[in-house]
Amino acid sequence: METDSLVTGSVNGAGADSGSSSCSEHGGAPGRRRMSYSAIGEACSVDRGAEDDKLYTQQAVVFIEDAIQYRSINHRVDASSLCLYRWYYSRICQWGLGLTIAVLLLLAFVERPSSLSVSSDPRHRSPAWEPPCGFTESFEMVCLIIFSLDLTVKSYLIGWEEFRKNKWLIGYTVVLSVSIIDWMLSVSMVCDEKLRVRRLLRPFFLLQNSSLMKKTLKCIKRTLPEIASVILLLALHLCLFTMIGMLLFAKTEDPKKNGEWEIYFRNLPTSLTSLLVLLTTANNPDVMIPAYSLNRGYSIFFVTFSVIGTYCLMNLLTAIIYNQFRGYLLMSVQTSIIRRRLGIRAAFQVLSCQGAQQSTEEHVGVDSVLEVMSRVQMKSYYKAAITTEAQQYGQMDREQFRKIFDELDKDRIKEHPPLPQYNSPVLQRLQLIFSHYYLNILGNAVALANVMCICTVLVLNSERSTAERDNFLLEIINLCFILYYLFEMSVKVFAFGWRGYLSYKNNIFDGCLTILLLALQITIFVTYWLPRSRVVGFQLWEMIRLVNMLIVFRFLRIIPDIKLMALVASTLLDLVKNLRAFAGILVVVYYVFAVFGIWLFEGAIKPPPEMSVISNTSMDNITSNFSMECGTYEQLEYWPNNFDDFAASIMLLYNVMIVNNWQAFMDAYSRYTTDWAKVYFVCWWLTSSVMWVNLFVALILENFTYKWDRSHSCSVTDVERIRYETSVQLIFKGQIQEPTEEELLCQLHLHPHLHLH
């Protein structure tokens, strides 16, 4: 089994001041506990009972777990409340709550209008399964009951005073109440209501369950005023060039020179829309062709507009969004770091009262620390590192206690098992050869040759149907390569041993694919010689295609052997783990806009009957909204992109976010409904493409820069061994000011349930 240690000295924690402190503010009602702390000289005197030592240990355990998870320590600290608190934040409870939120959000795919159909194209979409009344409502009520219990537990644990100060919990109460009332109205109307307000409120349950997501949303809210100035400048730029464009391309007496006016500058809304789309480059160069074909000088207008708007103002907006948001996020991360330091300081404070005597200096016995660490729920390698550090002391003062938890900010090192020992000189020599790095390079070269063979055969057979292809030669080639892969896997197992082989993730990936490829290849050869009548429902070409895809996929084994590529891949994996809050808010925005889109545009666009036989002679029978002009929704056959159900709405919003041909959707829905539909699409473009995508890209850069700066001096092997525990807190850690001892003691004085005197 592999062992883990931590890279030492990766974080320079600021030392806390050891002086005395006093805080004039005290929170909470007195007399709830039999413990008193003296901030002067930090002495501890306790009216101790039989269960006090156990209570102090339990409090220290919870405070340390709060510190690890950056949670607030402002909750009840009596024995029964601490048991409830640990149960609430246990993995099974939090996973259950997360599953409940996921089920509630996924109900939108099943509810009317249901997304349970193979295609979203209304021309050949089969009728979707519509759940009977009460089916989805039953799941929804179970979720609402669980949320009610969640709200009750949270409110009890923090107390009434803290509940009144917490806007999120007050909002939680309001949203839950409105959802239950709306659910009752829906059931009373036999699920025949047209508007379900609670669907719009469901994303709130996702937001309130993530502290980092709430911080991110708060940062976005604070960033909006700074963004508004650039958006105003962008709007001014757009309006100015719209007026100039309407003057340049006014209607003339010569119909041949009115192409630009007729298509793009007929009136103010059309002109604004044309230039707004040009701002995203989605209609470039189409928008300038009618004028440019008459006079090349007109290109100056469009080039100037694009250079100022697209390449200056839009990029300036991205920079301001990132810079301002990063500043506010830094403030939020500062709060998280203070929470960690405060949790550790509170744990030391309660442990120093365990068997304490009156003294001018507080100490904690190492036995007490080891007992606490044995009960703390945390990653095993961090627990082992902290325990090892603690065992170096007999008695720990405040500074030593804080320093042992600096291990939480260090990088994890993955230690591979030792190589097996062979007595034979021949076996030792073979082990040295097969464990060498050059064997990986040879394996990568062979994998590349295999991929090139497949590519060559595919190019040669690209014009042939699957029945005309002779795949026998390709399968013989693939079998030879697969036998080499099996040989490579075997010699690596010989060189490293099973435990050593499996301690490398790329070996696990490589070995699993090799075994799967061998099994498929054997199946193909056995099947190839069987009579067709004996192979019922078996498609040989499908198996061959699967083998080829797996071989191509196996070529990803080169990633760990190239340092920059390994860093990029690990950055992508870290994004999945550590930037969930940002992706979560994007999910919330998608959800809200999709629900609004269904409310506003469901069934708005219907294809005319017998679309396949439409010709110029049949256009008279089609509604006036229908257009077969080049580049329109109808001509491009964008019928599957609609707001007829939730899944289709999500896909349409994604296509608009990409901004490629997004003007086709905006034009179609404004023709089939009203020109005000453009407001909806512009708002979505601003929210998703301008603000959120740019912010997400900036944070990807921040994450990658952080990892690159920390690993640029490492070798490829070190990059594979060191598991950088990147998180939003650690990314900004170098720019965060550590709290002083006075600040921590002042925060402890303000604890509503832990009373210091």
PDB file of C-alpha atoms in Angstrom, residues 363-616:
ATOM      1  CA  HIS A 363      -0.442  24.798  27.534  1.00  0.00           C
ATOM      2  CA  VAL A 364      -2.040  21.745  25.969  1.00  0.00           C
ATOM      3  CA  GLY A 365      -0.819  18.229  26.631  1.00  0.00           C
ATOM      4  CA  VAL A 366       0.146  16.163  23.626  1.00  0.00           C
ATOM      5  CA  ASP A 367      -2.055  13.299  24.843  1.00  0.00           C
ATOM      6  CA  SER A 368      -5.095  15.551  24.644  1.00  0.00           C
ATOM      7  CA  VAL A 369      -4.144  16.624  21.125  1.00  0.00           C
ATOM      8  CA  LEU A 370      -3.636  13.029  19.990  1.00  0.00           C
ATOM      9  CA  GLU A 371      -6.998  12.029  21.445  1.00  0.00           C
ATOM     10  CA  VAL A 372      -8.689  14.877  19.603  1.00  0.00           C
ATOM     11  CA  MET A 373      -6.935  14.073  16.308  1.00  0.00           C
ATOM     12  CA  SER A 374      -7.997  10.430  16.562  1.00  0.00           C
ATOM     13  CA  ARG A 375     -11.636  11.577  16.524  1.00  0.00           C
ATOM     14  CA  VAL A 376     -11.389  14.329  13.909  1.00  0.00           C
ATOM     15  CA  GLN A 377     -12.851  13.470  10.490  1.00  0.00           C
ATOM     16  CA  MET A 378     -10.233  14.522   7.923  1.00  0.00           C
ATOM     17  CA  LYS A 379      -8.029  13.122   5.165  1.00  0.00           C
ATOM     18  CA  SER A 380      -5.784  10.386   6.487  1.00  0.00           C
ATOM     19  CA  TYR A 381      -2.510  11.812   5.176  1.00  0.00           C
ATOM     20  CA  TYR A 382      -3.165  15.178   6.847  1.00  0.00           C
ATOM     21  CA  LYS A 383      -4.121  13.474  10.087  1.00  0.00           C
ATOM     22  CA  ALA A 384      -0.926  11.426  10.003  1.00  0.00           C
ATOM     23  CA  ALA A 385       1.216  14.499   9.325  1.00  0.00           C
ATOM     24  CA  ILE A 386      -0.388  16.537  12.140  1.00  0.00           C
ATOM     25  CA  THR A 387      -0.120  13.619  14.575  1.00  0.00           C
ATOM     26  CA  THR A 388       3.560  13.178  13.723  1.00  0.00           C
ATOM     27  CA  GLU A 389       4.219  16.872  14.311  1.00  0.00           C
ATOM     28  CA  ALA A 390       2.327  16.821  17.629  1.00  0.00           C
ATOM     29  CA  GLN A 391       4.326  13.868  18.942  1.00  0.00           C
ATOM     30  CA  GLN A 392       7.464  16.005  18.897  1.00  0.00           C
ATOM     31  CA  TYR A 393       6.181  17.983  21.859  1.00  0.00           C
ATOM     32  CA  GLY A 394       5.325  17.148  25.438  1.00  0.00           C
ATOM     33  CA  GLN A 395       3.391  20.315  26.195  1.00  0.00           C
ATOM     34  CA  MET A 396       2.350  22.739  23.472  1.00  0.00           C
ATOM     35  CA  ASP A 397       1.819  26.455  23.807  1.00  0.00           C
ATOM     36  CA  ARG A 398      -0.503  28.426  21.560  1.00  0.00           C
ATOM     37  CA  GLU A 399       2.070  29.050  18.819  1.00  0.00           C
ATOM     38  CA  GLN A 400       3.190  25.407  18.678  1.00  0.00           C
ATOM     39  CA  PHE A 401      -0.440  24.259  18.545  1.00  0.00           C
ATOM     40  CA  ARG A 402      -1.097  26.578  15.609  1.00  0.00           C
ATOM     41  CA  LYS A 403       2.024  25.495  13.735  1.00  0.00           C
ATOM     42  CA  ILE A 404       1.133  21.792  13.716  1.00  0.00           C
ATOM     43  CA  PHE A 405      -1.993  22.680  11.707  1.00  0.00           C
ATOM     44  CA  ASP A 406       0.118  24.387   9.048  1.00  0.00           C
ATOM     45  CA  GLU A 407       0.314  20.855   7.630  1.00  0.00           C
ATOM     46  CA  LEU A 408      -3.171  21.488   6.214  1.00  0.00           C
ATOM     47  CA  ASP A 409      -1.641  23.984   3.765  1.00  0.00           C
ATOM     48  CA  LYS A 410       1.111  21.707   2.481  1.00  0.00           C
ATOM     49  CA  ASP A 411       1.226  19.523  -0.584  1.00  0.00           C
ATOM     50  CA  ARG A 412       0.675  15.811  -0.502  1.00  0.00           C
ATOM     51  CA  ILE A 413       3.446  13.534  -1.733  1.00  0.00           C
ATOM     52  CA  LYS A 414       2.603  10.116  -3.051  1.00  0.00           C
ATOM     53  CA  GLU A 415       5.257   7.585  -2.073  1.00  0.00           C
ATOM     54  CA  HIS A 416       5.308   4.489  -4.257  1.00  0.00           C
ATOM     55  CA  PRO A 417       6.036   1.049  -2.745  1.00  0.00           C
ATOM     56  CA  PRO A 418       9.630  -0.207  -3.005  1.00  0.00           C
ATOM     57  CA  LEU A 419      10.593  -2.377  -5.959  1.00  0.00           C
ATOM     58  CA  PRO A 420      10.501  -6.147  -5.426  1.00  0.00           C
ATOM     59  CA  GLN A 421      13.863  -7.769  -4.651  1.00  0.00           C
ATOM     60  CA  TYR A 422      15.216 -10.505  -6.948  1.00  0.00           C
ATOM     61  CA  ASN A 423      18.222 -12.692  -6.097  1.00  0.00           C
ATOM     62  CA  SER A 424      19.133 -13.649  -9.632  1.00  0.00           C
ATOM     63  CA  PRO A 425      21.536 -11.201 -11.377  1.00  0.00           C
ATOM     64  CA  VAL A 426      19.682 -11.795 -14.658  1.00  0.00           C
ATOM     65  CA  LEU A 427      16.335 -10.873 -13.110  1.00  0.00           C
ATOM     66  CA  GLN A 428      17.909  -7.832 -11.462  1.00  0.00           C
ATOM     67  CA  ARG A 429      19.253  -6.703 -14.818  1.00  0.00           C
ATOM     68  CA  LEU A 430      15.857  -7.221 -16.475  1.00  0.00           C
ATOM     69  CA  GLN A 431      14.174  -5.348 -13.644  1.00  0.00           C
ATOM     70  CA  LEU A 432      16.522  -2.400 -14.192  1.00  0.00           C
ATOM     71  CA  ILE A 433      15.740  -2.375 -17.919  1.00  0.00           C
ATOM     72  CA  PHE A 434      11.967  -2.713 -17.604  1.00  0.00           C
ATOM     73  CA  SER A 435      11.667  -0.091 -14.857  1.00  0.00           C
ATOM     74  CA  HIS A 436      13.588   2.492 -16.884  1.00  0.00           C
ATOM     75  CA  TYR A 437      11.861   5.657 -18.097  1.00  0.00           C
ATOM     76  CA  TYR A 438      12.788   4.839 -21.696  1.00  0.00           C
ATOM     77  CA  LEU A 439      10.295   1.962 -21.664  1.00  0.00           C
ATOM     78  CA  ASN A 440       7.488   4.553 -21.304  1.00  0.00           C
ATOM     79  CA  ILE A 441       8.914   6.508 -24.226  1.00  0.00           C
ATOM     80  CA  LEU A 442       8.997   3.353 -26.354  1.00  0.00           C
ATOM     81  CA  GLY A 443       5.419   2.543 -25.337  1.00  0.00           C
ATOM     82  CA  ASN A 444       4.296   6.037 -26.337  1.00  0.00           C
ATOM     83  CA  ALA A 445       6.017   5.678 -29.719  1.00  0.00           C
ATOM     84  CA  VAL A 446       4.305   2.335 -30.317  1.00  0.00           C
ATOM     85  CA  ALA A 447       0.924   3.805 -29.327  1.00  0.00           C
ATOM     86  CA  LEU A 448       1.509   6.685 -31.766  1.00  0.00           C
ATOM     87  CA  ALA A 449       2.351   4.224 -34.550  1.00  0.00           C
ATOM     88  CA  ASN A 450      -0.863   2.308 -33.799  1.00  0.00           C
ATOM     89  CA  VAL A 451      -2.941   5.482 -34.027  1.00  0.00           C
ATOM     90  CA  MET A 452      -1.244   6.446 -37.310  1.00  0.00           C
ATOM     91  CA  CYS A 453      -2.028   3.003 -38.790  1.00  0.00           C
ATOM     92  CA  ILE A 454      -5.690   3.401 -37.862  1.00  0.00           C
ATOM     93  CA  CYS A 455      -5.731   6.917 -39.319  1.00  0.00           C
ATOM     94  CA  THR A 456      -4.181   5.692 -42.592  1.00  0.00           C
ATOM     95  CA  VAL A 457      -6.714   2.889 -42.991  1.00  0.00           C
ATOM     96  CA  LEU A 458      -9.605   5.258 -42.196  1.00  0.00           C
ATOM     97  CA  VAL A 459      -8.413   7.700 -44.864  1.00  0.00           C
ATOM     98  CA  LEU A 460      -8.114   4.927 -47.446  1.00  0.00           C
ATOM     99  CA  ASN A 461     -11.594   3.604 -46.597  1.00  0.00           C
ATOM    100  CA  SER A 462     -13.327   6.947 -46.139  1.00  0.00           C
ATOM    101  CA  GLU A 463     -15.275   6.615 -49.424  1.00  0.00           C
ATOM    102  CA  ARG A 464     -16.318   3.010 -48.823  1.00  0.00           C
ATOM    103  CA  SER A 465     -19.366   1.822 -46.976  1.00  0.00           C
ATOM    104  CA  THR A 466     -19.011  -0.456 -43.974  1.00  0.00           C
ATOM    105  CA  ALA A 467     -20.024  -3.469 -46.109  1.00  0.00           C
ATOM    106  CA  GLU A 468     -17.303  -2.750 -48.696  1.00  0.00           C
ATOM    107  CA  ARG A 469     -14.457  -2.409 -46.192  1.00  0.00           C
ATOM    108  CA  ASP A 470     -11.981  -5.209 -45.611  1.00  0.00           C
ATOM    109  CA  ASN A 471     -11.071  -4.873 -41.947  1.00  0.00           C
ATOM    110  CA  PHE A 472      -9.058  -8.083 -41.692  1.00  0.00           C
ATOM    111  CA  LEU A 473      -5.675  -6.398 -42.276  1.00  0.00           C
ATOM    112  CA  LEU A 474      -6.442  -3.650 -39.760  1.00  0.00           C
ATOM    113  CA  GLU A 475      -7.438  -6.202 -37.143  1.00  0.00           C
ATOM    114  CA  ILE A 476      -4.208  -8.160 -37.681  1.00  0.00           C
ATOM    115  CA  ILE A 477      -2.222  -4.934 -37.195  1.00  0.00           C
ATOM    116  CA  ASN A 478      -4.231  -4.033 -34.100  1.00  0.00           C
ATOM    117  CA  LEU A 479      -3.694  -7.506 -32.645  1.00  0.00           C
ATOM    118  CA  CYS A 480       0.090  -7.138 -33.007  1.00  0.00           C
ATOM    119  CA  PHE A 481       0.005  -3.809 -31.221  1.00  0.00           C
ATOM    120  CA  ILE A 482      -2.277  -5.160 -28.493  1.00  0.00           C
ATOM    121  CA  LEU A 483       0.108  -8.066 -27.897  1.00  0.00           C
ATOM    122  CA  TYR A 484       2.899  -5.536 -27.414  1.00  0.00           C
ATOM    123  CA  TYR A 485       0.703  -3.601 -24.946  1.00  0.00           C
ATOM    124  CA  LEU A 486       0.154  -6.845 -23.044  1.00  0.00           C
ATOM    125  CA  PHE A 487       3.906  -7.502 -23.037  1.00  0.00           C
ATOM    126  CA  GLU A 488       4.577  -3.974 -21.761  1.00  0.00           C
ATOM    127  CA  MET A 489       2.061  -4.377 -18.962  1.00  0.00           C
ATOM    128  CA  SER A 490       3.522  -7.745 -17.961  1.00  0.00           C
ATOM    129  CA  VAL A 491       7.126  -6.530 -17.766  1.00  0.00           C
ATOM    130  CA  LYS A 492       6.061  -3.483 -15.733  1.00  0.00           C
ATOM    131  CA  VAL A 493       4.289  -5.751 -13.265  1.00  0.00           C
ATOM    132  CA  PHE A 494       7.492  -7.813 -13.121  1.00  0.00           C
ATOM    133  CA  ALA A 495       9.650  -4.721 -12.542  1.00  0.00           C
ATOM    134  CA  PHE A 496       7.449  -2.822 -10.070  1.00  0.00           C
ATOM    135  CA  GLY A 497       5.358  -5.590  -8.533  1.00  0.00           C
ATOM    136  CA  TRP A 498       1.563  -5.505  -8.440  1.00  0.00           C
ATOM    137  CA  ARG A 499       1.396  -2.888  -5.675  1.00  0.00           C
ATOM    138  CA  GLY A 500       3.984  -0.692  -7.356  1.00  0.00           C
ATOM    139  CA  TYR A 501       2.325  -1.041 -10.755  1.00  0.00           C
ATOM    140  CA  LEU A 502      -1.095  -0.070  -9.399  1.00  0.00           C
ATOM    141  CA  SER A 503       0.328   2.895  -7.456  1.00  0.00           C
ATOM    142  CA  TYR A 504       0.646   4.793 -10.770  1.00  0.00           C
ATOM    143  CA  LYS A 505      -2.656   6.081 -12.138  1.00  0.00           C
ATOM    144  CA  ASN A 506      -1.408   5.998 -15.723  1.00  0.00           C
ATOM    145  CA  ASN A 507      -0.563   2.296 -15.293  1.00  0.00           C
ATOM    146  CA  ILE A 508      -4.108   1.592 -14.084  1.00  0.00           C
ATOM    147  CA  PHE A 509      -5.505   3.460 -17.088  1.00  0.00           C
ATOM    148  CA  ASP A 510      -3.120   1.683 -19.454  1.00  0.00           C
ATOM    149  CA  GLY A 511      -3.664  -1.781 -17.981  1.00  0.00           C
ATOM    150  CA  CYS A 512      -7.462  -1.626 -17.954  1.00  0.00           C
ATOM    151  CA  LEU A 513      -7.587  -0.535 -21.599  1.00  0.00           C
ATOM    152  CA  THR A 514      -5.060  -3.207 -22.601  1.00  0.00           C
ATOM    153  CA  ILE A 515      -7.099  -6.005 -21.006  1.00  0.00           C
ATOM    154  CA  LEU A 516     -10.313  -4.641 -22.521  1.00  0.00           C
ATOM    155  CA  LEU A 517      -8.723  -4.370 -25.971  1.00  0.00           C
ATOM    156  CA  LEU A 518      -7.416  -7.933 -25.772  1.00  0.00           C
ATOM    157  CA  ALA A 519     -10.839  -9.257 -24.769  1.00  0.00           C
ATOM    158  CA  LEU A 520     -12.553  -7.375 -27.603  1.00  0.00           C
ATOM    159  CA  GLN A 521      -9.957  -8.473 -30.143  1.00  0.00           C
ATOM    160  CA  ILE A 522     -10.358 -12.125 -29.179  1.00  0.00           C
ATOM    161  CA  THR A 523     -14.142 -11.746 -29.416  1.00  0.00           C
ATOM    162  CA  ILE A 524     -13.837 -10.223 -32.881  1.00  0.00           C
ATOM    163  CA  PHE A 525     -11.628 -13.015 -34.216  1.00  0.00           C
ATOM    164  CA  VAL A 526     -13.849 -15.717 -32.761  1.00  0.00           C
ATOM    165  CA  THR A 527     -16.942 -14.044 -34.160  1.00  0.00           C
ATOM    166  CA  TYR A 528     -15.344 -13.367 -37.539  1.00  0.00           C
ATOM    167  CA  TRP A 529     -15.060 -17.081 -38.282  1.00  0.00           C
ATOM    168  CA  LEU A 530     -18.502 -18.010 -36.944  1.00  0.00           C
ATOM    169  CA  PRO A 531     -21.399 -18.393 -39.392  1.00  0.00           C
ATOM    170  CA  ARG A 532     -23.541 -15.276 -39.482  1.00  0.00           C
ATOM    171  CA  SER A 533     -26.609 -17.254 -38.513  1.00  0.00           C
ATOM    172  CA  ARG A 534     -25.010 -18.070 -35.180  1.00  0.00           C
ATOM    173  CA  VAL A 535     -24.296 -14.432 -34.292  1.00  0.00           C
ATOM    174  CA  VAL A 536     -27.686 -12.981 -33.534  1.00  0.00           C
ATOM    175  CA  GLY A 537     -27.815  -9.194 -33.361  1.00  0.00           C
ATOM    176  CA  PHE A 538     -24.020  -8.901 -33.389  1.00  0.00           C
ATOM    177  CA  GLN A 539     -22.458  -6.226 -35.618  1.00  0.00           C
ATOM    178  CA  LEU A 540     -18.806  -6.933 -36.349  1.00  0.00           C
ATOM    179  CA  TRP A 541     -18.139  -3.399 -37.555  1.00  0.00           C
ATOM    180  CA  GLU A 542     -19.396  -1.967 -34.273  1.00  0.00           C
ATOM    181  CA  MET A 543     -16.864  -4.074 -32.373  1.00  0.00           C
ATOM    182  CA  ILE A 544     -14.048  -3.038 -34.714  1.00  0.00           C
ATOM    183  CA  ARG A 545     -14.989   0.608 -34.355  1.00  0.00           C
ATOM    184  CA  LEU A 546     -15.019   0.261 -30.563  1.00  0.00           C
ATOM    185  CA  VAL A 547     -11.528  -1.264 -30.600  1.00  0.00           C
ATOM    186  CA  ASN A 548     -10.203   1.562 -32.759  1.00  0.00           C
ATOM    187  CA  MET A 549     -11.739   4.196 -30.508  1.00  0.00           C
ATOM    188  CA  LEU A 550     -10.222   2.581 -27.410  1.00  0.00           C
ATOM    189  CA  ILE A 551      -6.804   2.489 -29.073  1.00  0.00           C
ATOM    190  CA  VAL A 552      -7.067   6.181 -29.896  1.00  0.00           C
ATOM    191  CA  PHE A 553      -8.262   6.884 -26.356  1.00  0.00           C
ATOM    192  CA  ARG A 554      -5.326   4.894 -24.971  1.00  0.00           C
ATOM    193  CA  PHE A 555      -2.965   7.344 -26.637  1.00  0.00           C
ATOM    194  CA  LEU A 556      -3.820   9.745 -23.791  1.00  0.00           C
ATOM    195  CA  ARG A 557      -1.207   7.806 -21.810  1.00  0.00           C
ATOM    196  CA  ILE A 558       1.363  10.323 -23.059  1.00  0.00           C
ATOM    197  CA  ILE A 559      -0.120  13.071 -20.861  1.00  0.00           C
ATOM    198  CA  PRO A 560       1.739  12.211 -17.612  1.00  0.00           C
ATOM    199  CA  ASP A 561       5.059  12.029 -19.505  1.00  0.00           C
ATOM    200  CA  ILE A 562       4.909  15.603 -20.794  1.00  0.00           C
ATOM    201  CA  LYS A 563       5.223  18.121 -17.979  1.00  0.00           C
ATOM    202  CA  LEU A 564       3.221  20.991 -19.486  1.00  0.00           C
ATOM    203  CA  MET A 565       0.507  18.637 -20.710  1.00  0.00           C
ATOM    204  CA  ALA A 566       0.361  16.991 -17.281  1.00  0.00           C
ATOM    205  CA  LEU A 567      -0.091  20.394 -15.646  1.00  0.00           C
ATOM    206  CA  VAL A 568      -2.876  21.326 -18.058  1.00  0.00           C
ATOM    207  CA  ALA A 569      -4.649  18.007 -17.439  1.00  0.00           C
ATOM    208  CA  SER A 570      -4.303  18.330 -13.667  1.00  0.00           C
ATOM    209  CA  THR A 571      -5.588  21.915 -13.873  1.00  0.00           C
ATOM    210  CA  LEU A 572      -8.707  20.668 -15.659  1.00  0.00           C
ATOM    211  CA  LEU A 573      -9.240  18.033 -12.976  1.00  0.00           C
ATOM    212  CA  ASP A 574      -8.792  20.644 -10.253  1.00  0.00           C
ATOM    213  CA  LEU A 575     -11.373  22.848 -11.946  1.00  0.00           C
ATOM    214  CA  VAL A 576     -13.927  20.084 -11.572  1.00  0.00           C
ATOM    215  CA  LYS A 577     -13.138  19.754  -7.852  1.00  0.00           C
ATOM    216  CA  ASN A 578     -12.358  23.294  -6.768  1.00  0.00           C
ATOM    217  CA  LEU A 579     -14.331  25.608  -9.037  1.00  0.00           C
ATOM    218  CA  ARG A 580     -17.660  23.896  -8.517  1.00  0.00           C
ATOM    219  CA  ALA A 581     -19.040  27.067  -6.968  1.00  0.00           C
ATOM    220  CA  PHE A 582     -18.542  29.041 -10.184  1.00  0.00           C
ATOM    221  CA  ALA A 583     -19.959  26.274 -12.348  1.00  0.00           C
ATOM    222  CA  GLY A 584     -22.820  25.924  -9.841  1.00  0.00           C
ATOM    223  CA  ILE A 585     -23.864  29.537 -10.276  1.00  0.00           C
ATOM    224  CA  LEU A 586     -23.724  29.066 -14.046  1.00  0.00           C
ATOM    225  CA  VAL A 587     -26.091  26.108 -13.606  1.00  0.00           C
ATOM    226  CA  VAL A 588     -28.384  28.352 -11.565  1.00  0.00           C
ATOM    227  CA  VAL A 589     -28.375  31.010 -14.290  1.00  0.00           C
ATOM    228  CA  TYR A 590     -29.071  28.396 -16.968  1.00  0.00           C
ATOM    229  CA  TYR A 591     -31.935  27.003 -14.901  1.00  0.00           C
ATOM    230  CA  VAL A 592     -33.579  30.389 -14.317  1.00  0.00           C
ATOM    231  CA  PHE A 593     -33.296  31.505 -17.950  1.00  0.00           C
ATOM    232  CA  ALA A 594     -34.551  28.120 -19.188  1.00  0.00           C
ATOM    233  CA  VAL A 595     -37.643  28.369 -16.978  1.00  0.00           C
ATOM    234  CA  PHE A 596     -38.266  31.932 -18.162  1.00  0.00           C
ATOM    235  CA  GLY A 597     -37.764  30.811 -21.769  1.00  0.00           C
ATOM    236  CA  ILE A 598     -40.386  28.082 -21.418  1.00  0.00           C
ATOM    237  CA  TRP A 599     -42.823  30.548 -19.866  1.00  0.00           C
ATOM    238  CA  LEU A 600     -42.292  33.089 -22.648  1.00  0.00           C
ATOM    239  CA  PHE A 601     -41.703  31.035 -25.794  1.00  0.00           C
ATOM    240  CA  GLU A 602     -43.080  27.510 -25.360  1.00  0.00           C
ATOM    241  CA  GLY A 603     -44.696  26.445 -28.634  1.00  0.00           C
ATOM    242  CA  ALA A 604     -43.997  29.843 -30.229  1.00  0.00           C
ATOM    243  CA  ILE A 605     -42.269  28.367 -33.284  1.00  0.00           C
ATOM    244  CA  LYS A 606     -44.048  25.562 -35.121  1.00  0.00           C
ATOM    245  CA  PRO A 607     -42.780  24.202 -38.444  1.00  0.00           C
ATOM    246  CA  PRO A 608     -45.272  24.444 -41.299  1.00  0.00           C
ATOM    247  CA  PRO A 609     -46.910  21.179 -42.377  1.00  0.00           C
ATOM    248  CA  GLU A 610     -45.091  19.036 -44.922  1.00  0.00           C
ATOM    249  CA  MET A 611     -41.777  20.860 -44.588  1.00  0.00           C
ATOM    250  CA  SER A 612     -40.094  18.382 -46.907  1.00  0.00           C
ATOM    251  CA  VAL A 613     -42.199  19.437 -49.897  1.00  0.00           C
ATOM    252  CA  ILE A 614     -41.919  23.176 -49.438  1.00  0.00           C
ATOM    253  CA  SER A 615     -41.098  24.917 -52.659  1.00  0.00           C
ATOM    254  CA  ASN A 616     -41.411  28.408 -54.054  1.00  0.00           C
TER     255      ASN A 616
END
